[in-house]
Amino acid sequence: MSEPVTVVIVDDHTIFRSGLKADLDERVSVVGEAGTVEQAVAVIEELEPQVVLLDVHLPGGIGGGGREVLTRSAALLGRVRFLALSVSDAAEDVVSVIRAGARGYVTKTASGPEITDAVLRVAEGDAVFSPRLAGFVLDAFGTSAVADDELDRLSARELEVMRLIARGYSYKEVAKELFISVKTVETHVSAVLRKLQLTNRHELSRWAADRRIW
Amino acid sequence: MNTVPVRPPLVRAEDRLVAGVCSGLARHLGMRVEVVRWIIVLSALLGGAGILFYGWLWVMVPTASEAARRQARRPASPIAPAVSEPADGARTTAAPAFLEAARRAPRLGGHAREILLGVALVIGAIMVGSGFLGADIPLGVVIPIAAILGGATLAWLQLDDSRRDQLVRGAGAGRWAGWVRLGAGLALVATGVTLAISGTQWNVLGLALLASLAVLAGVALVLLPWGLKFWRDFGAERSARVREEERAEIAAHLHDSVLQTLALIQRRAGNEADVTRLARAQERELREWLYRDSRRGGGTFTDRLKALAAEVEDAHGQPVEVVCVGDLPLREADRERTEALLQASREAMLNAARHGGGAVSVYAEAAGGTIDVFVKDRGPGFDLDAVPQDRLGVRESIVGRMRRHGGEAKIVSGSEGTEVRLQLRLQRLADGAEES
């Protein structure tokens, strides 16, 4: 490992911030912290870290929480990558921050090394999908595949990858199961992330509306 | 004096047709209400004696609640409050003056009876006096006015105190505009009634219509603000009650669950496994409560699967993560087979929690009439063929059970963990009876 990845932690609970800082290992370095939407936007703009660990529920701003930080930092999305952190793995929380531009999400109960791994993966430009997020994606896009590369459907391969992740497979295990490289798995996951962020699929909107998301 | 039976005090009762005089009298005399009422009605035919008697009692006899309040409030000497009143408190500041106004208000109400009597006497005197002076006031004018006043009084007395206050405030009677409106309304009613009664000599349909319209308009004008306010109050009160009930439910739930768990955690602070298990169970329970889908009953496949996972988690202290895609209602026709799948899943989860030594991942997908369940752990793994024949766990309760019910079970085990894959096809669902 060369340079540690620079990280800003955004969470309104000081205890959680310091605990997380202690848990992360030396592959990342925490360069800043913020506790509200305004602070977060300012700190991120000033420091331009590689990765922002962003709590979904944040005070301040117009009450939009993590999603508001993302929309207000939209100009930086190319350089700064966001990883959502949440106590809640409710669909409405998770999917809305992903749609706003986050590259993945981890629950706050995840261990230090797990979060570190996720940060590194996001810093590389990949997406971090938990089993539950994969489940949401499958639920939202439907489980029947299409052959061509449509924006609002998943390809057969992407479906397979999503299913395995939902079953609790790590990227490495998915690669082994499907006889493809880890890099290919990451490509598939990133493609799914892009579809999730960009699609206006009718069923997805309805699925979201049923759950009062975005 | 013990020969005289103790009678209940003579008060006007609450169960009333008009003013509660008859039922109060009946209770006081120990007679039946119907009998008293008939006596009054019949005696009313004797030159109006009954009406006079009724009116007299109505004015002079307090209602039950008034009597109770008076007894509670009034000290032994009726003079006492009058004596003590000017003495208490400085009147220079606003607050005592306000308090005093509030104190005086009900007293004014208490004197309403005497005022009423006085007004009746004055009116009688005016009539008699004007008769002496030769200006004969026709009965056709007096009767409608008396009817209106009587009706208004009747309506007024049907209201309890707080309603009366609201009516006064709601109609804006305290303000100049309120008085104008009230006066206009009463005038309209009076016009209407007068027209209706004197209409006999003109007897034109249009006039009768005009008369009734005037009555209605007058009543509406007087009562509309109060009615609107009453309706608004009613709505506000109802929504406040709903909010209060919701808050109480949340408070009760938090108290029963979260606070209890926190107390338990404090007592078990030394035992890490216990604390984790408690926190985990509480988290799951709270999440379930917060995000439960009220549109759905508890009877779907994934609900049952999650409940089973929670049982396993509680029993073995290992987190069991359940991810579900799609769902199926549990239908009677498929009950036996889905139950078999659920029990096989439970067995798989139990094994994973027991031998896996870590988090258990459960994934269920229900679509197109097929249910797939995957249970994965990260334990050391085992060789199915090496499991002794007499161990029923995996062989019977997972593989055998699924086969017997027309499903499939596959167990993949390696050094990185074990995955149990279960599949069940529900034929009928494929015929179009899928979830809407």
XYZ file of C-alpha atoms in Angstrom:
650
model
C 0.000 0.000 0.000
C 1.346 3.356 -0.970
C -0.306 6.541 0.179
C -3.233 6.115 2.568
C -6.621 7.089 1.213
C -7.837 10.439 2.513
C -11.235 10.275 4.189
C -13.696 12.738 5.679
C -16.202 11.336 8.159
C -19.615 12.998 8.205
C -21.812 11.943 11.111
C -23.675 13.902 13.722
C -22.672 11.599 16.599
C -19.257 12.527 17.955
C -18.931 9.216 19.742
C -19.561 7.337 16.537
C -17.038 9.479 14.631
C -14.257 8.899 17.125
C -15.093 5.201 17.375
C -15.010 4.811 13.621
C -11.745 6.739 13.392
C -10.180 4.348 15.850
C -11.539 1.321 14.009
C -10.260 2.234 10.549
C -6.785 0.847 9.900
C -3.670 2.556 8.549
C -4.620 2.170 4.904
C -6.869 5.185 5.287
C -6.225 8.508 6.950
C -9.033 10.606 8.325
C -8.354 14.203 7.330
C -11.560 15.845 8.453
C -14.888 15.481 10.213
C -18.275 17.155 10.038
C -21.499 16.901 12.002
C -24.045 18.841 9.948
C -24.968 19.330 6.322
C -23.387 22.803 6.173
C -20.154 21.707 7.857
C -19.957 18.697 5.584
C -20.368 20.724 2.397
C -17.725 23.209 3.569
C -15.208 20.609 4.747
C -15.571 18.496 1.612
C -15.085 21.497 -0.633
C -12.061 22.648 1.304
C -10.264 19.318 1.714
C -11.418 17.406 -1.363
C -10.798 13.984 0.190
C -10.750 10.849 -1.924
C -13.639 9.330 -0.015
C -16.395 10.762 2.180
C -18.029 8.443 4.696
C -21.481 9.975 4.762
C -24.196 9.347 7.309
C -27.624 9.162 5.727
C -29.350 10.993 8.576
C -27.818 14.377 9.274
C -29.143 17.545 10.882
C -28.921 20.943 9.212
C -29.541 22.208 5.723
C -33.072 21.892 4.527
C -33.449 18.562 6.265
C -32.304 16.421 3.371
C -29.553 14.696 5.378
C -26.852 12.840 3.461
C -28.685 13.230 0.202
C -28.549 16.990 0.539
C -24.774 16.883 1.070
C -24.502 14.866 -2.133
C -26.626 17.205 -4.204
C -24.817 20.271 -2.872
C -21.434 18.698 -3.588
C -22.503 17.549 -7.050
C -19.695 19.507 -8.727
C -17.114 17.410 -6.865
C -18.651 14.022 -7.600
C -16.008 13.242 -10.213
C -13.114 13.669 -7.792
C -14.632 12.915 -4.407
C -16.378 9.601 -3.906
C -19.094 9.057 -1.377
C -19.772 5.955 0.666
C -23.043 6.078 2.590
C -23.140 4.956 6.189
C -26.413 4.162 7.824
C -27.857 2.550 10.903
C -30.922 1.935 8.874
C -30.895 -0.396 5.934
C -34.405 0.644 5.003
C -34.833 0.823 1.248
C -35.856 4.465 1.230
C -32.700 5.586 3.018
C -30.283 3.526 1.029
C -31.644 3.854 -2.468
C -32.119 7.610 -2.237
C -28.448 8.300 -1.389
C -27.315 5.916 -4.097
C -29.536 7.711 -6.578
C -28.037 11.012 -5.412
C -24.553 9.810 -6.280
C -23.102 7.663 -3.497
C -20.939 4.766 -4.697
C -22.256 2.305 -2.160
C -23.335 1.946 1.389
C -22.342 0.093 4.530
C -24.284 -0.307 7.734
C -22.855 1.153 10.909
C -22.688 -2.300 12.460
C -19.973 -3.300 9.972
C -16.537 -3.890 11.491
C -13.552 -1.543 11.068
C -11.761 -3.724 8.476
C -14.996 -4.135 6.522
C -15.493 -0.390 6.340
C -11.824 0.095 5.436
C -12.204 -2.393 2.583
C -15.295 -0.622 1.385
C -13.501 2.754 1.493
C -10.593 1.396 -0.547
C -12.927 -0.139 -3.074
C -14.853 3.100 -3.475
C -11.579 5.042 -3.766
C -10.670 2.814 -6.719
C -13.879 3.895 -8.403
C -15.797 0.705 -7.742
C -19.174 0.280 -6.148
C -19.856 -1.298 -2.785
C -22.945 -3.447 -2.748
C -24.104 -5.137 0.411
C -26.399 -8.166 0.206
C -29.295 -5.971 1.147
C -28.602 -3.351 -1.496
C -28.328 -6.146 -4.058
C -31.701 -7.372 -2.813
C -33.209 -3.912 -3.298
C -31.806 -3.768 -6.812
C -33.260 -7.154 -7.681
C -36.562 -6.158 -6.195
C -36.601 -2.887 -8.081
C -35.361 -4.035 -11.486
C -37.158 -7.339 -11.467
C -35.529 -10.725 -11.714
C -36.068 -11.425 -15.399
C -33.080 -10.630 -17.587
C -32.793 -9.031 -20.990
C -30.128 -9.781 -23.555
C -29.096 -6.340 -24.724
C -27.637 -3.574 -22.667
C -30.766 -1.677 -21.726
C -30.502 1.058 -19.165
C -33.578 0.042 -17.266
C -33.028 -3.689 -17.132
C -30.244 -5.849 -15.821
C -28.366 -8.154 -18.132
C -28.283 -11.853 -17.354
C -24.736 -11.552 -16.058
C -25.555 -8.576 -13.877
C -28.499 -10.466 -12.462
C -26.263 -13.395 -11.611
C -23.771 -11.116 -9.906
C -26.509 -9.346 -7.963
C -28.051 -12.632 -6.862
C -24.739 -13.943 -5.592
C -24.037 -10.734 -3.703
C -27.505 -10.927 -2.212
C -26.714 -14.462 -1.127
C -23.775 -13.144 0.869
C -20.928 -13.823 -1.566
C -17.900 -11.572 -1.533
C -16.657 -10.181 -4.861
C -13.920 -12.803 -4.837
C -16.391 -15.600 -4.248
C -18.649 -14.267 -6.996
C -15.703 -14.257 -9.385
C -14.863 -17.830 -8.480
C -18.453 -19.000 -8.801
C -18.938 -17.436 -12.225
C -15.416 -18.192 -13.516
C -14.668 -14.539 -14.155
C -12.085 -12.154 -12.716
C -12.731 -9.948 -9.703
C -12.212 -6.958 -11.979
C -15.076 -8.158 -14.177
C -17.308 -8.535 -11.144
C -16.466 -4.973 -10.188
C -17.315 -3.818 -13.693
C -20.698 -5.503 -13.509
C -21.436 -4.006 -10.129
C -20.447 -0.541 -11.324
C -22.705 -0.969 -14.327
C -25.603 -1.879 -12.057
C -24.835 1.150 -9.912
C -24.896 3.363 -12.980
C -28.221 1.907 -14.053
C -29.636 2.417 -10.600
C -28.537 6.051 -10.671
C -29.639 6.855 -14.180
C -32.666 4.773 -14.929
C -36.112 6.239 -15.137
C -37.621 2.857 -15.467
C -41.315 2.943 -14.920
C -41.366 -0.052 -12.618
C -38.504 1.379 -10.618
C -40.385 4.611 -10.068
C -43.428 2.684 -9.031
C -41.391 0.471 -6.751
C -39.869 3.580 -5.248
C -43.189 5.338 -4.970
C -44.609 2.365 -3.115
C -41.849 2.822 -0.593
C -41.961 6.621 -0.709
C -38.393 6.965 -2.021
C -37.258 10.041 -3.983
C -88.651 13.176 62.874
C -87.584 9.746 61.771
C -91.066 8.996 60.446
C -90.477 11.319 57.533
C -88.600 9.501 54.805
C -85.541 11.233 53.494
C -86.396 12.558 50.063
C -83.875 13.354 47.384
C -83.498 17.119 47.016
C -85.707 18.826 44.489
C -83.465 19.517 41.548
C -84.014 19.493 37.830
C -82.795 16.192 36.458
C -80.441 15.706 33.527
C -82.698 13.233 31.693
C -85.079 15.812 30.440
C -87.620 16.384 27.728
C -87.896 20.141 28.196
C -86.185 21.390 31.318
C -86.057 18.339 33.532
C -88.752 19.607 35.867
C -90.996 16.552 35.644
C -88.309 13.943 36.121
C -86.788 15.977 38.967
C -90.165 16.298 40.582
C -90.862 12.611 40.096
C -87.602 11.689 41.765
C -88.273 14.052 44.618
C -91.792 12.744 45.196
C -90.939 9.119 44.510
C -93.427 8.893 41.669
C -93.068 7.645 38.115
C -91.943 10.228 35.583
C -94.754 9.414 33.154
C -97.370 10.002 35.820
C -95.927 13.401 36.719
C -95.722 14.379 33.092
C -99.340 13.432 32.442
C -100.467 15.363 35.498
C -98.645 18.451 34.277
C -99.980 18.067 30.723
C -103.555 17.513 31.903
C -103.450 20.348 34.399
C -102.141 22.564 31.596
C -105.616 22.176 30.104
C -107.144 23.649 33.268
C -106.643 27.226 32.268
C -102.855 26.818 31.857
C -102.240 26.002 35.501
C -99.827 23.216 34.572
C -97.782 25.488 32.319
C -97.580 28.120 35.006
C -96.554 25.558 37.606
C -93.975 24.084 35.256
C -92.550 27.484 34.392
C -92.349 28.462 38.032
C -90.460 25.302 38.961
C -88.231 25.677 35.927
C -87.184 29.132 36.967
C -86.846 28.480 40.679
C -85.416 24.977 40.882
C -81.720 24.562 40.094
C -80.380 21.740 37.939
C -78.603 18.863 39.630
C -75.148 20.040 38.580
C -75.881 23.620 39.572
C -77.028 22.454 42.979
C -73.943 20.319 43.430
C -71.682 23.161 42.397
C -73.419 25.575 44.675
C -73.063 23.260 47.632
C -69.422 22.754 46.876
C -68.701 26.402 46.405
C -70.878 28.149 48.838
C -69.659 28.321 52.391
C -72.022 28.256 55.322
C -72.808 31.937 55.168
C -73.987 33.346 51.862
C -72.411 36.639 52.853
C -68.909 35.246 53.182
C -67.876 35.414 49.530
C -69.220 38.913 49.177
C -67.263 40.029 52.209
C -64.051 38.346 51.273
C -64.123 39.366 47.651
C -63.030 42.982 47.779
C -60.397 42.140 50.338
C -58.419 39.635 48.351
C -55.560 40.745 46.217
C -54.502 44.042 44.723
C -56.593 45.053 41.769
C -54.067 47.298 40.150
C -52.340 44.629 38.103
C -53.906 43.013 35.116
C -53.777 39.447 36.323
C -55.987 39.770 39.428
C -58.491 41.843 37.464
C -58.664 39.116 34.876
C -59.027 36.469 37.538
C -61.795 38.393 39.137
C -63.615 38.752 35.859
C -63.374 35.037 35.434
C -64.663 34.554 38.946
C -67.533 36.903 38.464
C -68.745 35.427 35.212
C -70.353 32.296 36.621
C -71.953 34.349 39.369
C -73.728 36.458 36.787
C -74.935 33.241 35.253
C -76.189 32.114 38.616
C -78.379 35.194 38.829
C -79.879 34.528 35.432
C -82.955 33.070 37.083
C -83.772 36.228 38.994
C -83.052 38.344 35.921
C -85.381 36.183 33.881
C -88.155 36.578 36.418
C -87.575 40.315 36.528
C -87.736 40.623 32.742
C -90.991 38.675 32.641
C -92.456 40.941 35.316
C -91.305 44.103 33.556
C -92.826 42.946 30.294
C -96.074 42.127 32.066
C -96.029 45.547 33.714
C -95.416 47.308 30.409
C -98.302 45.444 28.837
C -100.667 46.212 31.666
C -99.433 49.799 31.892
C -99.812 50.423 28.173
C -103.291 48.924 28.414
C -104.141 51.566 31.055
C -102.728 54.308 28.851
C -104.956 53.152 26.016
C -102.180 51.995 23.668
C -103.318 48.444 23.269
C -100.462 46.144 22.381
C -101.986 43.425 20.245
C -101.543 39.858 21.374
C -100.323 39.024 17.869
C -97.145 40.950 18.567
C -96.552 39.712 22.103
C -96.960 36.021 21.378
C -94.296 35.795 18.628
C -91.817 37.748 20.731
C -92.545 35.573 23.700
C -92.163 32.501 21.525
C -88.810 33.672 20.215
C -87.510 34.574 23.657
C -88.829 31.323 25.073
C -87.243 29.292 22.283
C -83.917 31.047 22.630
C -83.960 30.519 26.373
C -84.804 26.876 25.873
C -81.901 26.440 23.467
C -79.621 28.396 25.775
C -80.468 26.209 28.737
C -79.835 23.017 26.814
C -76.185 23.980 26.568
C -73.769 23.379 29.371
C -71.618 26.167 30.760
C -68.566 25.716 28.570
C -70.726 25.557 25.470
C -72.435 28.766 26.491
C -69.086 30.457 26.877
C -68.065 29.198 23.476
C -71.287 30.401 21.947
C -70.838 33.867 23.367
C -67.225 34.037 22.262
C -67.801 32.312 18.934
C -70.652 34.594 17.959
C -68.412 37.512 18.839
C -71.084 38.737 21.218
C -68.427 40.485 23.263
C -67.658 42.821 20.375
C -69.629 45.534 18.714
C -69.851 43.698 15.367
C -70.984 40.598 17.183
C -73.826 42.453 18.821
C -74.879 43.939 15.504
C -74.926 40.538 13.894
C -76.806 39.029 16.790
C -79.331 41.850 16.719
C -79.802 41.572 12.954
C -80.295 37.850 13.237
C -82.824 38.139 16.017
C -84.633 40.852 14.120
C -84.836 38.635 11.084
C -86.189 35.769 13.166
C -88.733 38.081 14.744
C -89.786 39.392 11.335
C -90.140 35.904 10.049
C -92.202 34.668 12.937
C -94.364 37.776 12.916
C -94.978 37.411 9.230
C -95.717 33.745 9.624
C -98.271 34.399 12.338
C -99.876 37.543 10.943
C -99.767 36.007 7.495
C -103.269 34.665 8.059
C -104.826 37.898 6.873
C -102.721 38.125 3.657
C -102.336 34.424 3.153
C -100.054 34.671 0.184
C -97.690 31.839 -0.613
C -94.843 34.233 -1.434
C -95.101 35.846 1.940
C -95.008 32.526 3.721
C -91.914 31.619 1.768
C -90.384 34.970 2.578
C -91.213 34.438 6.208
C -89.575 31.046 6.444
C -86.540 32.285 4.506
C -86.207 35.162 6.918
C -86.373 32.779 9.855
C -83.730 30.529 8.354
C -81.462 33.424 7.416
C -81.775 34.888 10.865
C -80.964 31.625 12.582
C -78.038 31.060 10.238
C -76.702 34.557 10.781
C -76.778 34.141 14.526
C -75.484 30.616 14.738
C -73.145 30.366 11.737
C -69.947 31.638 13.391
C -70.564 29.478 16.366
C -71.339 26.458 14.186
C -68.179 26.944 12.164
C -66.095 27.354 15.239
C -67.670 24.319 16.810
C -66.904 22.273 13.707
C -63.295 23.507 13.648
C -62.879 22.747 17.328
C -64.304 19.320 16.754
C -61.806 18.626 13.968
C -58.886 19.979 15.958
C -59.895 17.998 18.983
C -60.185 14.817 16.984
C -56.779 15.186 15.325
C -55.234 16.104 18.657
C -56.703 12.968 20.126
C -55.311 10.865 17.277
C -51.868 12.429 17.759
C -52.057 11.846 21.469
C -52.972 8.217 20.953
C -50.096 7.753 18.537
C -47.674 9.316 20.955
C -48.954 7.146 23.756
C -48.539 4.065 21.621
C -44.969 4.990 20.746
C -44.164 5.761 24.361
C -45.656 2.483 25.501
C -43.767 0.578 22.875
C -40.442 2.216 23.659
C -40.996 1.621 27.308
C -41.791 -2.052 26.867
C -38.987 -2.717 24.456
C -36.078 -0.325 24.285
C -35.988 0.777 27.902
C -36.290 -2.789 29.147
C -33.465 -3.884 26.881
C -31.274 -0.994 27.952
C -31.831 -1.946 31.570
C -30.948 -5.542 30.792
C -27.828 -4.470 28.918
C -26.661 -2.425 31.889
C -27.030 -5.414 34.151
C -25.248 -7.758 31.766
C -22.552 -5.279 30.799
C -19.849 -7.817 31.623
C -21.086 -10.484 29.254
C -20.234 -9.448 25.740
C -22.187 -12.213 24.004
C -25.334 -11.440 25.966
C -25.077 -7.726 25.282
C -24.632 -8.319 21.561
C -27.556 -10.671 21.470
C -29.796 -8.281 23.372
C -28.817 -5.330 21.235
C -29.311 -7.312 18.066
C -32.722 -8.643 19.083
C -33.828 -5.179 20.127
C -32.589 -3.661 16.902
C -34.488 -6.198 14.873
C -37.631 -5.733 16.868
C -37.498 -1.945 16.670
C -36.775 -2.016 12.960
C -39.675 -4.336 12.405
C -41.911 -1.975 14.330
C -40.679 1.151 12.570
C -40.740 -0.136 9.041
C -43.521 -2.646 9.208
C -45.761 -2.492 6.229
C -49.216 -1.825 7.537
C -50.805 -2.656 4.222
C -49.680 -6.237 4.558
C -50.776 -8.797 7.061
C -48.272 -11.052 8.761
C -49.049 -13.938 6.486
C -46.500 -13.840 3.680
C -43.673 -16.234 3.048
C -40.902 -13.735 3.770
C -42.540 -12.682 7.022
C -42.435 -16.261 8.208
C -38.879 -16.704 7.017
C -37.752 -13.570 8.838
C -39.503 -14.728 11.991
C -37.701 -18.059 11.829
C -34.377 -16.306 11.238
C -35.020 -14.154 14.286
C -35.652 -17.274 16.368
C -32.373 -18.803 15.269
C -30.559 -15.552 15.911
C -31.937 -15.355 19.433
C -31.145 -18.967 20.169
C -27.541 -18.939 18.973
C -26.430 -15.332 19.185
C -25.182 -15.246 15.596
C -26.534 -12.538 13.336
C -28.736 -13.901 10.572
C -29.094 -11.444 7.692
C -32.190 -12.043 5.633
C -32.537 -10.523 2.171
C -35.809 -11.104 0.373
C -36.759 -10.390 -3.203
C -40.397 -10.687 -4.122
C -42.911 -12.251 -1.830
C -45.783 -14.661 -1.815
C -48.899 -14.778 0.269
C -49.187 -18.031 2.158
C -52.166 -19.743 0.651
C -54.047 -22.618 2.127
C -53.527 -24.808 -0.947
C -49.740 -24.530 -0.693
C -49.483 -24.389 3.047
C -48.032 -27.819 3.538
C -45.338 -27.412 0.931
C -44.270 -23.919 1.860
C -44.224 -24.996 5.482
C -41.850 -27.808 4.521
C -39.608 -25.287 2.773
C -39.691 -23.008 5.800
C -38.796 -25.824 8.165
C -35.940 -26.925 5.912
C -34.703 -23.345 5.829
C -34.898 -23.189 9.569
C -32.839 -26.338 9.906
C -30.260 -24.921 7.508
C -30.080 -21.679 9.477
C -29.711 -23.603 12.734
C -26.837 -25.631 11.307
C -25.182 -22.535 9.935
C -25.473 -20.705 13.252
C -24.253 -23.728 15.197
C -21.312 -24.756 13.049
C -20.607 -21.717 10.902
C -19.334 -19.513 13.680
C -20.181 -16.147 12.210
C -22.830 -14.230 10.380
C -25.358 -16.238 8.399
C -26.631 -14.908 5.082
C -30.116 -15.886 3.989
C -31.458 -14.949 0.584
C -34.964 -15.753 -0.552
C -36.388 -15.066 -3.969
C -40.003 -15.686 -4.805
C -40.948 -15.099 -8.404
C -42.915 -16.859 -11.081
C -44.247 -19.497 -8.732
C -40.808 -20.619 -7.630
C -39.292 -19.980 -4.254
C -35.530 -20.180 -3.826
C -33.887 -20.001 -0.447
C -30.135 -19.809 0.053
C -28.496 -20.131 3.463
C -24.805 -19.377 3.611
C -22.270 -19.400 6.405
C -18.521 -18.932 6.535
C -17.690 -21.881 8.704
C -15.093 -24.576 8.096
C -17.503 -26.576 5.942
C -18.198 -30.287 5.976
C -18.455 -33.250 3.665
C -22.045 -34.413 3.331
C -20.993 -37.983 2.570
C -18.874 -38.069 5.694
C -21.836 -37.258 7.928
C -22.777 -40.457 9.767
C -25.971 -42.163 8.600
C -27.621 -41.772 12.004
C -27.313 -38.007 11.987
C -30.717 -36.922 10.810
C -30.117 -33.163 10.762
C -29.006 -32.442 7.242
C -30.027 -35.628 5.499
C -33.585 -35.881 6.769
C -34.777 -32.497 7.814
C -33.306 -30.655 4.848
C -32.688 -32.895 1.855
C -35.299 -35.561 2.582
C -37.986 -33.095 3.523
C -37.539 -31.054 0.365
C -37.626 -34.167 -1.817
C -40.783 -35.456 -0.173
C -42.538 -32.211 -1.009
C -41.390 -32.052 -4.577
C -38.615 -29.555 -4.011
C -34.887 -29.689 -4.348
C -32.085 -29.244 -1.863
C -28.432 -28.874 -2.654
C -25.631 -28.434 -0.204
C -22.355 -26.937 -1.316
C -19.618 -27.016 1.264
C -16.021 -25.953 1.052
C -13.263 -24.495 3.128
C -14.801 -21.025 2.790
C -18.169 -22.024 4.115
C -21.330 -23.895 3.380
C -24.321 -22.946 1.304
C -27.656 -24.726 1.405
C -29.759 -24.105 -1.706
C -33.444 -24.906 -1.546
C -35.939 -24.627 -4.347
C -39.668 -25.220 -4.427
C -41.975 -24.805 -7.390
C -45.586 -23.954 -6.639
C -47.325 -24.991 -9.825
C -50.555 -23.167 -9.254
C -48.873 -19.848 -8.896
C -47.378 -20.175 -12.345
C -50.913 -20.364 -13.708
C -51.383 -16.666 -13.323
C -52.318 -16.311 -9.675
C -49.122 -14.443 -8.940
C -48.949 -11.564 -6.597
C -50.770 -8.590 -8.008
